[in-house]
Coordinates of C-alpha atoms in Angstrom, one line a residue:
X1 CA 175.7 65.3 -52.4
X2 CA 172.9 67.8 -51.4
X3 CA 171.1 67.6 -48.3
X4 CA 167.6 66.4 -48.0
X5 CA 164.9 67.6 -47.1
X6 CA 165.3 70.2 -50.3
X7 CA 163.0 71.9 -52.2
X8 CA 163.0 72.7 -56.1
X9 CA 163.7 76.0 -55.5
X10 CA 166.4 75.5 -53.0
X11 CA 167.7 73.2 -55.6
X12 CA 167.7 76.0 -58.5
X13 CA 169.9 78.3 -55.4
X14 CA 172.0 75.5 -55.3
X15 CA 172.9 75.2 -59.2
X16 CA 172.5 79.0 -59.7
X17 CA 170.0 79.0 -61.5
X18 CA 168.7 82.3 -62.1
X19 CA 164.9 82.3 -60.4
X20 CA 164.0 86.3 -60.5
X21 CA 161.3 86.9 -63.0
X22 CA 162.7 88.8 -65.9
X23 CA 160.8 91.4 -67.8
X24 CA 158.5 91.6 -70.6
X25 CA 160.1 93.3 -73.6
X26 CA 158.6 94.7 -76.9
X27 CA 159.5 93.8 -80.5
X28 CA 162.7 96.1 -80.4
X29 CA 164.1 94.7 -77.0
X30 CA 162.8 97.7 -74.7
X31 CA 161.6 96.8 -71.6
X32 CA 157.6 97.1 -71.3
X33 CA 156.9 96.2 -68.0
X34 CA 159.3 95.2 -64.7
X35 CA 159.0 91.8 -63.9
X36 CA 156.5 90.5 -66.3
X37 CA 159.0 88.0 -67.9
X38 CA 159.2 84.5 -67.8
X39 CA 159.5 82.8 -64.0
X40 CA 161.8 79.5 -63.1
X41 CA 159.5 76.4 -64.0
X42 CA 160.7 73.2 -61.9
X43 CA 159.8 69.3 -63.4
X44 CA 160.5 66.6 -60.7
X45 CA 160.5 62.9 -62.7
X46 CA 158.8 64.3 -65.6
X47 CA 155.8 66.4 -64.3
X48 CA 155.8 69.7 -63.5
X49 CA 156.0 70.9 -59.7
X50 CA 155.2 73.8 -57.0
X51 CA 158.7 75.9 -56.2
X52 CA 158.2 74.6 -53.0
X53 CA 157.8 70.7 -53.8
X54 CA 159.9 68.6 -51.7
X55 CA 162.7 66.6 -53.1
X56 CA 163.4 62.8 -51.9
X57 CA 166.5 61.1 -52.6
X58 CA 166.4 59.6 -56.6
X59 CA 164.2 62.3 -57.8
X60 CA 165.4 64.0 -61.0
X61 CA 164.5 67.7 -61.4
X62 CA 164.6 70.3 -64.2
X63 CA 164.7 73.4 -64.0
X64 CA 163.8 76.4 -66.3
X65 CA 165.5 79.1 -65.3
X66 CA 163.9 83.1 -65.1
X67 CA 163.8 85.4 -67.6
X68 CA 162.8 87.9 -69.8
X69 CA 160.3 87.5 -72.7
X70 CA 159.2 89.1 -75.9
X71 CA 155.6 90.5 -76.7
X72 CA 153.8 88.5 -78.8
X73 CA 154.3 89.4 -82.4
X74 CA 151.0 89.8 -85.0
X75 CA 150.8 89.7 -89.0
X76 CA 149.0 91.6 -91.2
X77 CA 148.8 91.3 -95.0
X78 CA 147.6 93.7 -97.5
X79 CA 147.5 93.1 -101.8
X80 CA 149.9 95.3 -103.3
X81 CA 151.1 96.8 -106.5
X82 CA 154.1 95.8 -108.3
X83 CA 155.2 99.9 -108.2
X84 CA 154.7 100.1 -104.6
X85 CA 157.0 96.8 -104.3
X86 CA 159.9 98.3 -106.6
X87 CA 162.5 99.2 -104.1
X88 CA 163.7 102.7 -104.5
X89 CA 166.4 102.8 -107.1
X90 CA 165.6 99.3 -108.7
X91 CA 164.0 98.7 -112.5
X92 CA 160.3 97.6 -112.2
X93 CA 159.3 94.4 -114.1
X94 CA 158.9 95.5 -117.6
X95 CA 154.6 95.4 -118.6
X96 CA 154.0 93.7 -115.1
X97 CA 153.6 97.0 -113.4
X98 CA 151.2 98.5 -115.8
X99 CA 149.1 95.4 -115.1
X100 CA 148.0 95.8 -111.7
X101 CA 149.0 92.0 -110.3
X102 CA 150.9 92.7 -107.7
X103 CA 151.6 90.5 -104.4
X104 CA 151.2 90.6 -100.9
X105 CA 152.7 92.9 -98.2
X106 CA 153.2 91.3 -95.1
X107 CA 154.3 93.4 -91.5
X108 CA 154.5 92.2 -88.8
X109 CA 154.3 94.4 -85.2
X110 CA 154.3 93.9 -81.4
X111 CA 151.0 92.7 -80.3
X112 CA 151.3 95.2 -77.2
X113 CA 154.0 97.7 -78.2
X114 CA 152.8 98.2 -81.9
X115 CA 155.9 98.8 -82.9
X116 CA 157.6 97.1 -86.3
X117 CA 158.8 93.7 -86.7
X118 CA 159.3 93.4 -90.0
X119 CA 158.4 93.6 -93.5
X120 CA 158.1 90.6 -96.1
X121 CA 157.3 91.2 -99.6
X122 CA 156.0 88.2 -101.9
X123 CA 154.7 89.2 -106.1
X124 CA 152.9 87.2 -108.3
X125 CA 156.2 85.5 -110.1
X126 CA 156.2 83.5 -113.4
X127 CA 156.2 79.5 -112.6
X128 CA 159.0 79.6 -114.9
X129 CA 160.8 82.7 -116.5
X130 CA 160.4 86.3 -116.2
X131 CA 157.6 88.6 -118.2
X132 CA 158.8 89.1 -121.8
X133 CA 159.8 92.5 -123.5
X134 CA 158.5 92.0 -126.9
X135 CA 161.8 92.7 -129.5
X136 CA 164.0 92.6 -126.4
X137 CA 167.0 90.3 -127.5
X138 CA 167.3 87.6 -124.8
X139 CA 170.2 85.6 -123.3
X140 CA 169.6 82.4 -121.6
X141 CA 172.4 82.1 -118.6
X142 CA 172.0 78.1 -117.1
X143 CA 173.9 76.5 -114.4
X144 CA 174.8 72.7 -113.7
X145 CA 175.4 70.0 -111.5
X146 CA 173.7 71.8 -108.3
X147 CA 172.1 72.8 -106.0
X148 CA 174.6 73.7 -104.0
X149 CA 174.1 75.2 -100.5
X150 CA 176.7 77.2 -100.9
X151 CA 177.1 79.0 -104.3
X152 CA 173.3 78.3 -105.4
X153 CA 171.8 80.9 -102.6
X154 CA 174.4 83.3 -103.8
X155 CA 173.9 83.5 -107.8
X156 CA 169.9 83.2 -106.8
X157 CA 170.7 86.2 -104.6
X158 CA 172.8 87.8 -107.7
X159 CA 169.9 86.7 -110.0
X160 CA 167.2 88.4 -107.8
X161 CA 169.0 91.7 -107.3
X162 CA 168.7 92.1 -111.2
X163 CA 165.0 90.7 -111.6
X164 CA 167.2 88.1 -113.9
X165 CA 165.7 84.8 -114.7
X166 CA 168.2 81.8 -115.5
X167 CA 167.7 78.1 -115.7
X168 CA 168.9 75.5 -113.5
X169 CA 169.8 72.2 -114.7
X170 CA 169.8 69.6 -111.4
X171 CA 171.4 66.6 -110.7
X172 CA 169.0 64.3 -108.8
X173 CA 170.8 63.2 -106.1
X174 CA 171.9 66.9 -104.7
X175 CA 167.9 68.2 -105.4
X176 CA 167.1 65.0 -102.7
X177 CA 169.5 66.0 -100.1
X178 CA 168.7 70.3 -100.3
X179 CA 164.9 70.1 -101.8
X180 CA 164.3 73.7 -100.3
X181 CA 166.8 74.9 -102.8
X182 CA 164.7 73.5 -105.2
X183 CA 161.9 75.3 -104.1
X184 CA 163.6 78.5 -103.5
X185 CA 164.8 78.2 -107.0
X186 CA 161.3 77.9 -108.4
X187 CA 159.4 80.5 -106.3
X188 CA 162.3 83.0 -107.5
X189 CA 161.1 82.4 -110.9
X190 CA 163.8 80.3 -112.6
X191 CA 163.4 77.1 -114.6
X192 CA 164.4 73.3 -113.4
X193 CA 165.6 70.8 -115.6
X194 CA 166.9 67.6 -115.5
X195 CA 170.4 66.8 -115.3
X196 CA 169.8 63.5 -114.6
X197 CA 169.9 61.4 -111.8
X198 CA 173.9 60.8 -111.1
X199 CA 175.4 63.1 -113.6
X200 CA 175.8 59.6 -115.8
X201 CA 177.2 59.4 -119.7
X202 CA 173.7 58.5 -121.3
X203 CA 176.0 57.9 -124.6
X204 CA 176.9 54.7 -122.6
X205 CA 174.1 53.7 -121.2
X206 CA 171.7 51.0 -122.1
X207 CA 168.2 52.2 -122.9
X208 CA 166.7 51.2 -119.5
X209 CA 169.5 52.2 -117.9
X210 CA 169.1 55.7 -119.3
X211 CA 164.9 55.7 -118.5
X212 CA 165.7 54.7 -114.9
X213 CA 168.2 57.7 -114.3
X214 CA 165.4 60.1 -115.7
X215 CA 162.5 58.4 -113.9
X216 CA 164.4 59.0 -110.1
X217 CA 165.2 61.9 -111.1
X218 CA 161.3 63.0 -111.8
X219 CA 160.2 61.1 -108.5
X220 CA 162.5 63.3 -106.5
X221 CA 162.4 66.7 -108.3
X222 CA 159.0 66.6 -110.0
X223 CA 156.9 66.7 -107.1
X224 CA 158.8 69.9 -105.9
X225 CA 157.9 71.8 -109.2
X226 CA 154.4 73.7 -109.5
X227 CA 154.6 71.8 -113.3
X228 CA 156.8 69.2 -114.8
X229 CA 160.3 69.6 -116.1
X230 CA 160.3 69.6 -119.9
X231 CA 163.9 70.7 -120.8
X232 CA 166.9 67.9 -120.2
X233 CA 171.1 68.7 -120.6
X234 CA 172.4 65.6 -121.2
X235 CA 175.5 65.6 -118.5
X236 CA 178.8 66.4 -120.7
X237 CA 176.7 67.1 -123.4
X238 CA 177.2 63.6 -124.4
X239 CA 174.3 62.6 -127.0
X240 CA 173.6 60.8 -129.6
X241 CA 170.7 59.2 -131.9
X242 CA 169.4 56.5 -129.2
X243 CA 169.8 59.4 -126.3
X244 CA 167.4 61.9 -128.7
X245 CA 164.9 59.5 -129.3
X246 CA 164.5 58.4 -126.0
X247 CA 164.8 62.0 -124.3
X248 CA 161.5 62.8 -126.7
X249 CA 159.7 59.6 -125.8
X250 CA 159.7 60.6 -122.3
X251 CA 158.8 64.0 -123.1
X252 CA 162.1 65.8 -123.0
X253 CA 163.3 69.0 -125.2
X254 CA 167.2 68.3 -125.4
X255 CA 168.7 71.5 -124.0
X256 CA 172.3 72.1 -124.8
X257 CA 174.4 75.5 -125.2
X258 CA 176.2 78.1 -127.6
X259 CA 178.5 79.1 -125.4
X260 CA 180.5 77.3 -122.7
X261 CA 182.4 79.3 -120.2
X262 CA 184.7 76.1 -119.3
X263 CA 184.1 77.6 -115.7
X264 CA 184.9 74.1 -114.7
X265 CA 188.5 74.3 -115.2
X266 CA 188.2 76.8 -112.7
X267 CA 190.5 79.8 -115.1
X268 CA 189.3 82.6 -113.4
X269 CA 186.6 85.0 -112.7
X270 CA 187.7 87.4 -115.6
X271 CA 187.8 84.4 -117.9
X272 CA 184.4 83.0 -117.1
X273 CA 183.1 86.5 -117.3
X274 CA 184.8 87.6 -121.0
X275 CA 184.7 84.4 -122.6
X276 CA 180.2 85.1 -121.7
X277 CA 180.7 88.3 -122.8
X278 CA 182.1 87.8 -125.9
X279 CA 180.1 84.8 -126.6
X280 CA 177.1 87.4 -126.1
X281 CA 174.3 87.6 -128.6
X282 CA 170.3 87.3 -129.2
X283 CA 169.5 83.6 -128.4
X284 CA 172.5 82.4 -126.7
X285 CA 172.8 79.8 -124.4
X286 CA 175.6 80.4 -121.5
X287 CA 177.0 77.5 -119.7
X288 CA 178.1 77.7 -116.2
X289 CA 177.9 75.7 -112.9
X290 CA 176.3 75.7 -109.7
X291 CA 177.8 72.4 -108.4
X292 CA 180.1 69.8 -109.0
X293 CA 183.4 71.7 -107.0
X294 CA 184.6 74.6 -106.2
X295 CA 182.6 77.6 -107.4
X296 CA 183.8 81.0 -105.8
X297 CA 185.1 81.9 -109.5
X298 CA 181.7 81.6 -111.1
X299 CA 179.9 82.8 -108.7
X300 CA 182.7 86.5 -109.1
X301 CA 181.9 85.9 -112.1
X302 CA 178.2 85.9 -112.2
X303 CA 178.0 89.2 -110.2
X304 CA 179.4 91.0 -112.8
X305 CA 178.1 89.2 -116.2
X306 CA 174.9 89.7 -114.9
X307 CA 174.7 93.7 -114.9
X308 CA 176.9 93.4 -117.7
X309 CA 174.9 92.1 -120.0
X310 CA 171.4 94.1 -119.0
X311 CA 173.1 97.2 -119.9
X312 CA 174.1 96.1 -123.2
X313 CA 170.2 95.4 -123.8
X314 CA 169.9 91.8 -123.1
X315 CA 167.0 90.6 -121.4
X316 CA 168.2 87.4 -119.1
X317 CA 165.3 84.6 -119.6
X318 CA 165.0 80.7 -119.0
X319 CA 165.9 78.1 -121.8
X320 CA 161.8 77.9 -122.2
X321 CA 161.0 81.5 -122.5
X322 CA 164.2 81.4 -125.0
X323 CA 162.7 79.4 -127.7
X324 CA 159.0 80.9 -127.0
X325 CA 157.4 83.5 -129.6
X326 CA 154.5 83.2 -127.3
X327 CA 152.3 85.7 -125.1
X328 CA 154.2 85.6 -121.6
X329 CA 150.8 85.9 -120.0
X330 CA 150.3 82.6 -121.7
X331 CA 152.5 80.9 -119.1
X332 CA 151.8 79.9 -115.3
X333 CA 151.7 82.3 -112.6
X334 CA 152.6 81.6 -108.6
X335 CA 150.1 83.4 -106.7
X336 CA 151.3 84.1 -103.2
X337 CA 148.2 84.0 -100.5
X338 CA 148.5 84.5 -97.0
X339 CA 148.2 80.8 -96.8
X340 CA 150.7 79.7 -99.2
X341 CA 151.6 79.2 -103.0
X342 CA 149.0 78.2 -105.3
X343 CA 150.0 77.7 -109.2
X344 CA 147.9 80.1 -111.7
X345 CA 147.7 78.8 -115.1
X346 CA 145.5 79.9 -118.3
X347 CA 142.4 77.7 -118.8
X348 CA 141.7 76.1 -121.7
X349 CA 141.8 78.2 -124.9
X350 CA 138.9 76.6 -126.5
X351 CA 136.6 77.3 -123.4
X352 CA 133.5 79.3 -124.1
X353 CA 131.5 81.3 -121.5
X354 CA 127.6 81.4 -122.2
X355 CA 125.3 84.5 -119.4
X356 CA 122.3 83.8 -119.8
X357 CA 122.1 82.2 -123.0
X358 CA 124.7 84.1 -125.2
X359 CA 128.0 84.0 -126.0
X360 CA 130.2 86.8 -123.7
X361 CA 133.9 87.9 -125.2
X362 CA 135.8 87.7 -121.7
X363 CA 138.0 90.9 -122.0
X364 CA 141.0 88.5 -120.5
X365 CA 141.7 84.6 -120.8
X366 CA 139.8 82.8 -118.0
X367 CA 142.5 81.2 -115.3
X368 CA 142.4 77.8 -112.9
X369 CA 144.1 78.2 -109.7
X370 CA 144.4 74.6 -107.9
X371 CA 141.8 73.6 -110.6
X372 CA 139.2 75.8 -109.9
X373 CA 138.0 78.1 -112.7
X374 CA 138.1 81.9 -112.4
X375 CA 136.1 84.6 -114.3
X376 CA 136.8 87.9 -114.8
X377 CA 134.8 90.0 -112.1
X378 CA 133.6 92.2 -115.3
X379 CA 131.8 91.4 -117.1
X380 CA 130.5 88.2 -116.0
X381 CA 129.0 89.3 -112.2
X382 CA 127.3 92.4 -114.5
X383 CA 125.9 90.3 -116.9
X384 CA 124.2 88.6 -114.2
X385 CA 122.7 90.9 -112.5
X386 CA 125.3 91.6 -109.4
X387 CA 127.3 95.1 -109.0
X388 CA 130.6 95.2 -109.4
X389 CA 133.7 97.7 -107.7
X390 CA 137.0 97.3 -107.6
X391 CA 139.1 99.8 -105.1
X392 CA 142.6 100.0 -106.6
X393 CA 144.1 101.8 -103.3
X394 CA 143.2 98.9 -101.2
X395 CA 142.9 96.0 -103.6
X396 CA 139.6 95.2 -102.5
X397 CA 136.9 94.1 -104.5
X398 CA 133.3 94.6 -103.5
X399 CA 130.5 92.3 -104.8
X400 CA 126.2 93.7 -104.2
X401 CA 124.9 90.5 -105.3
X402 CA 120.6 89.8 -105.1
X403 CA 121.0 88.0 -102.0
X404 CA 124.5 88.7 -100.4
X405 CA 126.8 91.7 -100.2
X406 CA 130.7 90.4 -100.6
X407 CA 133.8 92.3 -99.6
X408 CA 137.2 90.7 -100.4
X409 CA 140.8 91.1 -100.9
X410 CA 143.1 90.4 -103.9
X411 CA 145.0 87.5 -102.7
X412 CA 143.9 87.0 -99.4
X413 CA 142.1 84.0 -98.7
X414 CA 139.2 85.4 -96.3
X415 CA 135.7 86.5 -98.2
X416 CA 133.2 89.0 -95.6
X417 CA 130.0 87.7 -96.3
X418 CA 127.8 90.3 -94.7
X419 CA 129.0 90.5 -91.1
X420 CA 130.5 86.8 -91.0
X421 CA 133.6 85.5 -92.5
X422 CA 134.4 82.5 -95.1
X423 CA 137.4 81.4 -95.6
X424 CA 138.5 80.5 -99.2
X425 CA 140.2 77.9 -100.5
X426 CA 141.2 79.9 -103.7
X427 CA 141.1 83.8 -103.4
X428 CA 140.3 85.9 -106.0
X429 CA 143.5 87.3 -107.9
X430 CA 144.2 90.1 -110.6
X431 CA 145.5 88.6 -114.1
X432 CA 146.2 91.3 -116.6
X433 CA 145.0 94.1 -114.9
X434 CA 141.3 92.3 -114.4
X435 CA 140.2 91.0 -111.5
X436 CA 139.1 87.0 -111.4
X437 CA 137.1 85.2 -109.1
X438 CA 135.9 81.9 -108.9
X439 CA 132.9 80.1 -110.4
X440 CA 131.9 78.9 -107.3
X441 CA 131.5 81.8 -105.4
X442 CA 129.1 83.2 -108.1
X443 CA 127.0 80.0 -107.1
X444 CA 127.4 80.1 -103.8
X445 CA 126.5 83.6 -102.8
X446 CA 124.9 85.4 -106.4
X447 CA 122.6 82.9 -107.2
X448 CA 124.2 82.0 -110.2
X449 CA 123.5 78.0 -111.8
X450 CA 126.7 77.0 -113.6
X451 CA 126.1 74.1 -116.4
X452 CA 129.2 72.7 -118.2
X453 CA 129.1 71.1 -121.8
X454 CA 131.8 69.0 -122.6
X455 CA 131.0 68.6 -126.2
X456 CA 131.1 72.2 -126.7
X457 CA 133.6 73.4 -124.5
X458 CA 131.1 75.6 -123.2
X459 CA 130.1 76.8 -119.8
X460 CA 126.8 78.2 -119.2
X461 CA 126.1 80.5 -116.6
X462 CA 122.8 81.3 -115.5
X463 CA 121.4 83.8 -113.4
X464 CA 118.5 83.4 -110.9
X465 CA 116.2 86.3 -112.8
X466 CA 117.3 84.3 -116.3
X467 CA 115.1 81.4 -117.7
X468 CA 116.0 78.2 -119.3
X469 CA 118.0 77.5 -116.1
X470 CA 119.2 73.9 -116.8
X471 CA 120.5 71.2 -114.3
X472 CA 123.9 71.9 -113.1
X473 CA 127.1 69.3 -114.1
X474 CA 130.4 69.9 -112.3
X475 CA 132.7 71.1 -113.9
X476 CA 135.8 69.2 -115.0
X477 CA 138.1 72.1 -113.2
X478 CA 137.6 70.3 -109.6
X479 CA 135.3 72.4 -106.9
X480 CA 136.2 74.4 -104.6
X481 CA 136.2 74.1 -101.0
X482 CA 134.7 76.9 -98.5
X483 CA 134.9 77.1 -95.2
X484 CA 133.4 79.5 -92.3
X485 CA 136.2 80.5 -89.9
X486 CA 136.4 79.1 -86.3
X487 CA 133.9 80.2 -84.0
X488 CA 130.9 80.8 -86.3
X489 CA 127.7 79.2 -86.2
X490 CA 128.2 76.4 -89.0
X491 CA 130.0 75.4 -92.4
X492 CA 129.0 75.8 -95.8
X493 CA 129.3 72.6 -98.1
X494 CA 132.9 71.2 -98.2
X495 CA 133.0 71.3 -101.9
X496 CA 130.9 73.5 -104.4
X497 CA 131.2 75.0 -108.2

């Protein structure tokens, strides 16, 4: 109905579209400059035109309309201590904050303005469980049938206000349709296991039948879990002989309870809660649910069985830090980089470092990260013939090798190598108050040789100053993979020791 000739912007007056330029605004929504905001853009057919392109009959226009915009925003991350994480008023993570592995800070600010975005906080967190109080008695609270989008995020949100661990026992098909529960779940620190795939009776199931509902259930869930699921609650508890047998052929611990809240019958949120409480003692196993109906009275529940317990002494763990007499440090670690998760786990026990031809006691348990070894920083980079400095305030550990002079951060993937930067696939990380880093960087910046024998378990580090060097194996902890950032001159080799 509009009159031709037209243009685009007469065609934006026409619609009332708003065309005057808005202004740019900073982080907080103040105004930084007058009409630096966002003008009308016009599209005619598909392709973008002038404000004054001329409009025939059939054309089809867009138009954006004019606005105001927001500054750009910028992130900076810094390593951390635990302490400085603890929010005021909360309980630090008991022997974690003497330790010195802490997490990553990350702020955010108004590229022009400089003013504050926001914060984000991310720790080192156990893969599975919390850090153990030796002598602490220890309840295991576990929840089934989720996830749930709706009562999951809220006893994880109960959970994590308590630095609380629990278990989660998932049925298959609700951990394929919400998978980022799943991984919420995990990087919060609690357990998985398997519930199986449809919540089935595996007392009445034939043997195959029983293997296929566990195998869909590890093609879905596995893959979202740093490491596989090792504990399985037979749904209804239902097992027998034949279920055992075949729950351990596949690799399973059976996983039942002590105490079962019946929160299923829905009696109440004071019946859930005192029927945990009195059920409480050293080594229990609570039963509850996530999923499978109506939750509000669990979740009520939950919010107070949680403190409840923790100031009666009880130290709320995961069904596998439950039945483990084991060093917690002996149990994987996510490692959060500015890049991502990576999955921190204790190299092998029987491993043996050699420096320059003898036998060196590592003060702490070498680690793989994305299966590349690390070394502690001291004494190995001493040994061979590189000074070592670690600067606690700043998490920053400085490296005067023969040839090269390193400068990096405790979880932040970017190395300084003199005056360029490398980015690293792995960063170095702190582990029991030490500070690792990985075997290839020794050999790619300190001159080091690294020779790996499989027989005995050994790895031999050499140093350029050190004789006998001998010809270098890989190890059978994959390499790593270092990169210069964009914008320098070349790269270094896609995949070193």
């Amino acid at each position: 109905s509009l009159m031709l000739p037209l243009t685009a912007t007469g065609s934006a007056r026409h619609l009332r579209v708003p065309l005057e330029q808005g202004d740019l605004l900073d982080v907080t929504g103040q105004v930084l400059e007058t009409g630096a905001g966002n003008p009308a853009i016009f599209w005619a057919n598909g392709a973008l035109v002038a404000p004054d392109y001329r409009l025939r009959r059939g054309d089809v226009v867009t138009v954006i309309a004019a606005g105001d915009r927001t500054e750009p925003v910028v992130q900076t991350a810094r390593f951390i201590t635990p302490m400085a994480m603890t929010p005021r008023g909360a309980r630090p993570i008991p022997r974690l904050t003497n330790t010195g592995v802490g997490g990553l800070k990350y702020v955010r600010r108004g590229q022009i303005s400089g003013k504050l975005h926001s914060i984000q906080m991310a720790a080192l967190t156990p893969a599975y469980g919390s850090i153990n109080v030796p002598g602490a008695r220890r309840i295991a609270l576990t929840f089934d049938d989720g996830p749930n989008p709706e009562y999951t995020p809220q006893i994880l949100k109960i959970l994590a206000q308590h630095n609380a661990r629990a278990t989660f026992f998932v049925v298959g098909t609700w951990a394929a349709k919400y998978p980022n529960l799943i991984r919420r779940t995990v990087a919060e620190g609690h357990e998985i296991g398997c519930h199986s795939w449809s919540h089935a009776d595996f007392t009445r199931l034939s043997a195959d039948e029983a293997r296929q509902q566990l195998h869909r259930w590890e093609q879905v869930v596995n893959p979202l879990l740093p490491t596989r699921a090792r504990q399985f609650r037979p749904p209804y508890g239902a097992v027998n002989a034949s279920v055992r047998a075949m729950a351990a052929q596949m690799g399973y611990t059976i996983a039942l309870w002590s105490s079962d809240t019946n929160d299923w019958r829905k009696p109440g949120a004071d019946a859930i809660y005192n029927h945990a409480m009195a059920a409480a003692r050293d080594g229990a196993v609570v039963l509850m649910h996530d999923g499978g109906g109506p939750r509000h009275q669990t979740v009520a529940a939950v919010r107070r069985l949680v403190p409840a317990l923790q100031s009666r002494g009880y130290q709320l763990v995961t069904m596998s830090q439950l039945h483990s007499s084991a060093d917690p440090w002996e149990g994987d670690f996510i490692v959060h980089t500015d890049s991502g998760q990576l999955l921190l786990k204790p190299a092998d026990p029987h491993l043996s470092v050699s420096i320059n031809g003898s036998l060196v006691e590592m003060p702490v348990r070498p680690v793989e990260i994305d299966g590349q070894l690390l070394l502690p920083a001291r004494p190995t980079l001493e040994l061979l013939g590189s000074s070592v400095r670690y600067d606690k305030p700043s998490g920053r550990l400085y490296i005067d090798a023969p040839v090269y002079s390193l400068q990096m951060d405790m979880n932040l993937q970017t190395l300084q190598v003199g005056s360029e930067q490398v980015w690293m696939a792995v960063p170095p990380v702190l582990y029991r108050g030490h500070s690792m880093v990985p075997v290839w960087l020794l050999r790619q910046y300190c001159g080091i040789t690294a020779t790996w024998d499989p027989t005995s378990h050994t790895l031999y580090l050499q140093s350029a100053h050190g004789s006998g060097a001998s010809a270098l194996n890989h190890l059978p902890l994959h390499a790593a993979s270092a990169m210069r950032l964009p914008n320098t001159a070349d790269t270094l080799p896609a995949s070193v020791l």
